[in-house]
mmCIF file of N, CA and C in Angstrom:
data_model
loop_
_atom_site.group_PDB
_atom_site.id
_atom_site.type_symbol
_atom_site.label_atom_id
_atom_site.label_comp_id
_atom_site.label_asym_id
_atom_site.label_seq_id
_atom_site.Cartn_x
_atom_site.Cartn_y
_atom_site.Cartn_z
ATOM 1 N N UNK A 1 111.661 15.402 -49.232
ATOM 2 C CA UNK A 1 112.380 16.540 -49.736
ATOM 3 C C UNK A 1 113.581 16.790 -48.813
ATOM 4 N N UNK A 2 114.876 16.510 -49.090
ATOM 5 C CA UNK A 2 115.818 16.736 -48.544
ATOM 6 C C UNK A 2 116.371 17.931 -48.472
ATOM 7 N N UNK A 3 117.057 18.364 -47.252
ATOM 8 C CA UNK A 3 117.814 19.925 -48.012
ATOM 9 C C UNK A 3 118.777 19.937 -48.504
ATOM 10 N N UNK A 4 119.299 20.976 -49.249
ATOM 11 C CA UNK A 4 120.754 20.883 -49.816
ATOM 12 C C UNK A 4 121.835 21.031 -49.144
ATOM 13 N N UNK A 5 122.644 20.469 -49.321
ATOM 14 C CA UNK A 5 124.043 19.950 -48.542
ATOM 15 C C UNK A 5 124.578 21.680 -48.224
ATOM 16 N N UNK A 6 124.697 22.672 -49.500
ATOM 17 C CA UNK A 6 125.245 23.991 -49.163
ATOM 18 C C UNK A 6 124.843 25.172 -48.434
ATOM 19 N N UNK A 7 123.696 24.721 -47.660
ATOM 20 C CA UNK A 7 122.951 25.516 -47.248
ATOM 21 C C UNK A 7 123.796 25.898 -46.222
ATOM 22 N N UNK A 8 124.047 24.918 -44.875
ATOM 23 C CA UNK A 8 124.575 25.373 -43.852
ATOM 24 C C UNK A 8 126.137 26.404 -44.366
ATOM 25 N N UNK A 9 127.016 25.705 -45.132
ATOM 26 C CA UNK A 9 127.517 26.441 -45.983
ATOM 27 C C UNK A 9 127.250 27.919 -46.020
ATOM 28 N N UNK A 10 126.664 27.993 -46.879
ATOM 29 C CA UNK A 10 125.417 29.183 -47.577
ATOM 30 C C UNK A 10 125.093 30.314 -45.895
ATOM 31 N N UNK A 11 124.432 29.851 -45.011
ATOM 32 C CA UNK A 11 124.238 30.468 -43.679
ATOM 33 C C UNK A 11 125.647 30.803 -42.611
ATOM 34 N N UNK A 12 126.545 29.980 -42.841
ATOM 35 C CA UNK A 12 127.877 30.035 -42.200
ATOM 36 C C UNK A 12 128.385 31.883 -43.062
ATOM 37 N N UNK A 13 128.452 31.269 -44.438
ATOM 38 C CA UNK A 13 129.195 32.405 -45.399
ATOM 39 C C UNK A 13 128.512 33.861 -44.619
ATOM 40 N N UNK A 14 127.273 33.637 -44.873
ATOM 41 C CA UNK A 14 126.097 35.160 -44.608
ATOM 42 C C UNK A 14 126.634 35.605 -42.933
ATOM 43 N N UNK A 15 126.435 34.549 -42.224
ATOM 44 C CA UNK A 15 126.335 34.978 -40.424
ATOM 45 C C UNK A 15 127.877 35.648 -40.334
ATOM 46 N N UNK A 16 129.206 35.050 -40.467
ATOM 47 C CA UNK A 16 130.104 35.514 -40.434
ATOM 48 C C UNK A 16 130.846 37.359 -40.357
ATOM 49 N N UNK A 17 130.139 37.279 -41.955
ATOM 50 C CA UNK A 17 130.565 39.355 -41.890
ATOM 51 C C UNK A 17 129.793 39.831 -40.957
ATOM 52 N N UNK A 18 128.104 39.358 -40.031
ATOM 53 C CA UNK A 18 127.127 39.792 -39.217
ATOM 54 C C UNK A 18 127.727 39.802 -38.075
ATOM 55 N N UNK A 19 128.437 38.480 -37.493
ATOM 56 C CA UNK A 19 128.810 38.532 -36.475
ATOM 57 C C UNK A 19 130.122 39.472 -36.312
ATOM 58 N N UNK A 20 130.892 39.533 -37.017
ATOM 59 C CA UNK A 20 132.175 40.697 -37.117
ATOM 60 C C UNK A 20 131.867 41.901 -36.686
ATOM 61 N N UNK A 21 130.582 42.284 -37.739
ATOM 62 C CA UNK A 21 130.387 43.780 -37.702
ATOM 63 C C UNK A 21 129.842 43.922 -36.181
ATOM 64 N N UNK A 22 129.300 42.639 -35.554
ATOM 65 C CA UNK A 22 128.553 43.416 -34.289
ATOM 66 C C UNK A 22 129.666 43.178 -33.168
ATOM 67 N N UNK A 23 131.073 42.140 -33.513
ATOM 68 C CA UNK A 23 131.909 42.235 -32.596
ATOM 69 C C UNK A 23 132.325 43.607 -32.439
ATOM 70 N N UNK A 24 132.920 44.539 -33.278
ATOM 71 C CA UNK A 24 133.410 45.152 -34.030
ATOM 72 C C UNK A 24 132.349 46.683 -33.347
ATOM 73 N N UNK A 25 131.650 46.963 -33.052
ATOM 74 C CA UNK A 25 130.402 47.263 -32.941
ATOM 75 C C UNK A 25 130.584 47.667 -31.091
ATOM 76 N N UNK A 26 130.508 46.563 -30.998
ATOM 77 C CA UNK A 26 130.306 45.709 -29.159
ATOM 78 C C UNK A 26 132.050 46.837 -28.492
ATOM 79 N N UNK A 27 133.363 46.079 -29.213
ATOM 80 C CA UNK A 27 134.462 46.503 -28.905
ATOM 81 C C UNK A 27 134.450 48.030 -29.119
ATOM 82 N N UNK A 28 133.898 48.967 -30.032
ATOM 83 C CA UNK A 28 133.937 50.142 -30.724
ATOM 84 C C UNK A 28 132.910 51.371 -29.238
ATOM 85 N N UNK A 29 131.842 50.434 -29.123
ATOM 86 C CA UNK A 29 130.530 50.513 -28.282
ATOM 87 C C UNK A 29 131.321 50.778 -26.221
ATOM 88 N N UNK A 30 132.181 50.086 -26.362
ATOM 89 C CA UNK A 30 132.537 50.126 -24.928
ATOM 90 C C UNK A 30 133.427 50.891 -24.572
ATOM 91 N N UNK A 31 134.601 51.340 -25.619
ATOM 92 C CA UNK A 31 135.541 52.490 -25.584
ATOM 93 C C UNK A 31 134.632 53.564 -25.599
ATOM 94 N N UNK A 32 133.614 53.427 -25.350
ATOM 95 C CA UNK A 32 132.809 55.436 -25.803
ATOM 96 C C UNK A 32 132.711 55.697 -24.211
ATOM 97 N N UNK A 33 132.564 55.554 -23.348
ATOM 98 C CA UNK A 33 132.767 55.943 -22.248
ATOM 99 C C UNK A 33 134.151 56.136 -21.828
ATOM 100 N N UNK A 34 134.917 55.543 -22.308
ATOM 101 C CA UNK A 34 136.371 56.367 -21.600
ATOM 102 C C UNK A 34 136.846 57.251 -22.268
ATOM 103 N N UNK A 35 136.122 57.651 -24.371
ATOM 104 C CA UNK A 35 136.527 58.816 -24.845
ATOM 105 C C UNK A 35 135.372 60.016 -23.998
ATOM 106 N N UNK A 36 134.791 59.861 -23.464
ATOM 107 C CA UNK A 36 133.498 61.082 -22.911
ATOM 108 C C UNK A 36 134.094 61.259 -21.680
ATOM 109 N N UNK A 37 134.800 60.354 -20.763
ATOM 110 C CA UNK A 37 135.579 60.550 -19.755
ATOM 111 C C UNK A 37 137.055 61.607 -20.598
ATOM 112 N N UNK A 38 137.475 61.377 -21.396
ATOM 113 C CA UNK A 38 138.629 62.462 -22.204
ATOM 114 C C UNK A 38 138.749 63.144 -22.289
ATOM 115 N N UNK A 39 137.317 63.695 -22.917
ATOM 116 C CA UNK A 39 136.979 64.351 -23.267
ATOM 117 C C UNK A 39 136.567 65.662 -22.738
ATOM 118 N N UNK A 40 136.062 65.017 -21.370
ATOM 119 C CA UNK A 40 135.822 66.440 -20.175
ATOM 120 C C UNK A 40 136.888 66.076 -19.633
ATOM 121 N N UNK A 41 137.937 65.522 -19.424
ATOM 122 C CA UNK A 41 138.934 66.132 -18.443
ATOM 123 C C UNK A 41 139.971 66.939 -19.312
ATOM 124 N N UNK A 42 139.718 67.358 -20.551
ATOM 125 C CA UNK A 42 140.525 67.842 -21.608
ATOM 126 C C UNK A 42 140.819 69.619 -21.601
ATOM 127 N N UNK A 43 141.612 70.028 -21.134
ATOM 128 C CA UNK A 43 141.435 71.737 -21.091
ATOM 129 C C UNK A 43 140.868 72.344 -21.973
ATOM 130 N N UNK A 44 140.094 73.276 -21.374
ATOM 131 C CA UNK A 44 138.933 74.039 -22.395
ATOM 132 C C UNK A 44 137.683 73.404 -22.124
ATOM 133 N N UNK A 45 137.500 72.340 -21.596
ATOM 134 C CA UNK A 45 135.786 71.719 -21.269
ATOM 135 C C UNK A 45 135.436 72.570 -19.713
ATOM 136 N N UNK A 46 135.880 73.457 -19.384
ATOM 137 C CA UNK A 46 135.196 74.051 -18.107
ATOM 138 C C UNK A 46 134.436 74.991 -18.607
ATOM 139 N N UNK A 47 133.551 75.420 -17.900
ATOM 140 C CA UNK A 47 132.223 76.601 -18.271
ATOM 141 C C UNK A 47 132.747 77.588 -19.082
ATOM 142 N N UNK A 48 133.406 78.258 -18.191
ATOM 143 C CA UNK A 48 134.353 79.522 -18.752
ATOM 144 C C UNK A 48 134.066 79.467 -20.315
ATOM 145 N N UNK A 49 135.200 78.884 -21.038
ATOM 146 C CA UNK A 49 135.717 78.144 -21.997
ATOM 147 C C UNK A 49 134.216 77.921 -23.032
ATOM 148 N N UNK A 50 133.749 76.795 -22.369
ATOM 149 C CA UNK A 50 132.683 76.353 -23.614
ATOM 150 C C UNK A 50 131.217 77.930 -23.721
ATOM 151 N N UNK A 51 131.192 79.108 -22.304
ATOM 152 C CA UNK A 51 130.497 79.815 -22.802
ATOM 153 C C UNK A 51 130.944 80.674 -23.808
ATOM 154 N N UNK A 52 132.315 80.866 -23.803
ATOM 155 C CA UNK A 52 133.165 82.026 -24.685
ATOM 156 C C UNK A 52 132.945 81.277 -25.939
ATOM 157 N N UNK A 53 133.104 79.491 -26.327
ATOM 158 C CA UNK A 53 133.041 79.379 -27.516
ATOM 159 C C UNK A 53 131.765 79.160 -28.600
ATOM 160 N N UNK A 54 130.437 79.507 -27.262
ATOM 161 C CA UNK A 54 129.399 79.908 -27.723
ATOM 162 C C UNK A 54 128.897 81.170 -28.175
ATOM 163 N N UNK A 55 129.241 82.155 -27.279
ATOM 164 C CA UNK A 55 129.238 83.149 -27.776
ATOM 165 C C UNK A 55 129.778 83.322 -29.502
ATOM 166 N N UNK A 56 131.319 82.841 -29.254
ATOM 167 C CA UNK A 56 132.551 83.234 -30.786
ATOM 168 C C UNK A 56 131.308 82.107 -31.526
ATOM 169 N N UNK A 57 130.680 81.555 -31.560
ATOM 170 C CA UNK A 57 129.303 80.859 -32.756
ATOM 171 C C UNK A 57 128.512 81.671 -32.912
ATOM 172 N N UNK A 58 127.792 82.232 -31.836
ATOM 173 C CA UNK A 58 126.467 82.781 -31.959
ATOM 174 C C UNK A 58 127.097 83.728 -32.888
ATOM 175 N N UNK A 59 128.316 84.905 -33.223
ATOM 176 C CA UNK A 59 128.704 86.248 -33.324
ATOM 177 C C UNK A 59 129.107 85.160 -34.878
ATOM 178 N N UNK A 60 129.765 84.286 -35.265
ATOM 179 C CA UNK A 60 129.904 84.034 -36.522
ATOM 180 C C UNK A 60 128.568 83.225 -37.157
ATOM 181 N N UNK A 61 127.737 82.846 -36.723
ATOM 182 C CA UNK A 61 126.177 82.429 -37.223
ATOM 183 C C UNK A 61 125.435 83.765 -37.344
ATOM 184 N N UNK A 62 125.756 84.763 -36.905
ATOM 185 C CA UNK A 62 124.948 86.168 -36.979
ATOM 186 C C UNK A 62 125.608 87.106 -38.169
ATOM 187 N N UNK A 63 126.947 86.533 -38.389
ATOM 188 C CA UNK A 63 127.523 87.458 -39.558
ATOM 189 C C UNK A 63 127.282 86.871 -40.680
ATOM 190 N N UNK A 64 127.184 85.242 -40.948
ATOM 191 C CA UNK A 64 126.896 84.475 -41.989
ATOM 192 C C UNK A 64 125.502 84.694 -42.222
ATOM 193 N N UNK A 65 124.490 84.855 -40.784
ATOM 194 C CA UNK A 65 122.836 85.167 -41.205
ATOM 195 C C UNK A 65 123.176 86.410 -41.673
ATOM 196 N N UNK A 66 123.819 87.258 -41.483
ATOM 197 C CA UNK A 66 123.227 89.236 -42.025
ATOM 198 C C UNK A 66 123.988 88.660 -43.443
ATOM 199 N N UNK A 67 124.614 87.927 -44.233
ATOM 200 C CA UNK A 67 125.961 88.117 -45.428
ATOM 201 C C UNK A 67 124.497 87.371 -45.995
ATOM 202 N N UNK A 68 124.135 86.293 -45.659
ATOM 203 C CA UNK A 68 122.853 85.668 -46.497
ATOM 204 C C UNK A 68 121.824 86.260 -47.097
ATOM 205 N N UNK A 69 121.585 87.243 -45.419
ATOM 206 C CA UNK A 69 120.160 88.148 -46.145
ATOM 207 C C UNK A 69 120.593 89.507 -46.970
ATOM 208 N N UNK A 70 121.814 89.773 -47.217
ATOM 209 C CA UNK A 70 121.811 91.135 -48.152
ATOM 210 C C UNK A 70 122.734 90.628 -49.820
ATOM 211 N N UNK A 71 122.455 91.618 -50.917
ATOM 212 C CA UNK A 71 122.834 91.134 -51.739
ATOM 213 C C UNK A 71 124.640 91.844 -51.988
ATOM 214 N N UNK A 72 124.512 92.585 -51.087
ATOM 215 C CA UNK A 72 126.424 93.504 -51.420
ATOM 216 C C UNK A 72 127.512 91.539 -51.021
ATOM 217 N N UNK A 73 128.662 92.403 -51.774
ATOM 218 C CA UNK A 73 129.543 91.091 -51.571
ATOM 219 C C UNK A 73 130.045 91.497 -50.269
ATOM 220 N N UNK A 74 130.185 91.084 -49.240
ATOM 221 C CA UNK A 74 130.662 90.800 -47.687
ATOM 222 C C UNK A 74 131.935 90.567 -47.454
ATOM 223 N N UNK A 75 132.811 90.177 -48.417
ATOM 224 C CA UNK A 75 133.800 89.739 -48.631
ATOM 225 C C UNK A 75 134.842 90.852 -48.615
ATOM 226 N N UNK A 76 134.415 92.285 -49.925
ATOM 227 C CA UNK A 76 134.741 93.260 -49.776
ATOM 228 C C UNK A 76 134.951 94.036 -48.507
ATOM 229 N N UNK A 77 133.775 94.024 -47.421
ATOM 230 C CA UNK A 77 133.625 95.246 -46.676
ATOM 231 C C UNK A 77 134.963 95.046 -45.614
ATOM 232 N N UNK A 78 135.061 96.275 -45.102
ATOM 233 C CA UNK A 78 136.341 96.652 -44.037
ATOM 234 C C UNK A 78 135.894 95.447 -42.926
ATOM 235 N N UNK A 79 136.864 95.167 -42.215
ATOM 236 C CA UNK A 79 136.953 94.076 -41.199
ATOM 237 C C UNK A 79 135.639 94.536 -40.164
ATOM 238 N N UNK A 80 136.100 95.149 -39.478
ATOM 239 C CA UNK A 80 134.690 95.383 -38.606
ATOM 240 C C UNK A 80 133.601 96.146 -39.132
ATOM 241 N N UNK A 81 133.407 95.448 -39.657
ATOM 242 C CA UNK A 81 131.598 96.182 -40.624
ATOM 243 C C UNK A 81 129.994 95.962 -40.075
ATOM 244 N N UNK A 82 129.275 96.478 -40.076
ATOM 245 C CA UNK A 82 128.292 96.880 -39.345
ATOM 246 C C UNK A 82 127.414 97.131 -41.027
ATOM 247 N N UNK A 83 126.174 96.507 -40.369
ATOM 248 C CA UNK A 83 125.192 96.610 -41.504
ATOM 249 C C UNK A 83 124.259 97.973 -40.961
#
């Protein structure tokens, strides 16, 4: 039983896009440490900064939780509104 001549063919075609995607992958994979190096030397990554922009979340996740749990439209009420 011989094999068929297109096989290697056939395995060349398949391995090709595999090996790309993991070059591709590998090159993509090694730049992530110099964007995380960027990234903190970027103004606004000091404490200060990232606690204030936790807070400005927690205070808009707390107005979207109170607008969820009531049925009035939220949209309407005066800017600084208080449930």
């Amino acid at each position: 039983m011989a094999l068929d001549p297109r096989w290697p063919v056939a395995l060349f075609r398949g391995a090709v896009p595999v090996a790309l995607g993991l070059l591709l992958w590998v090159a993509m994979a090694g730049g992530e440490q110099d964007r995380q190096q960027t990234l903190k030397a970027q103004p606004g990554a000091d404490a200060a900064t990232l606690s204030q922009r936790r807070r400005h979340n927690e205070l808009i996740m707390a107005a979207l939780r109170d607008a969820a749990e009531t049925d009035d439209n939220v949209a309407q009420r005066r800017v600084p509104w208080r449930k």
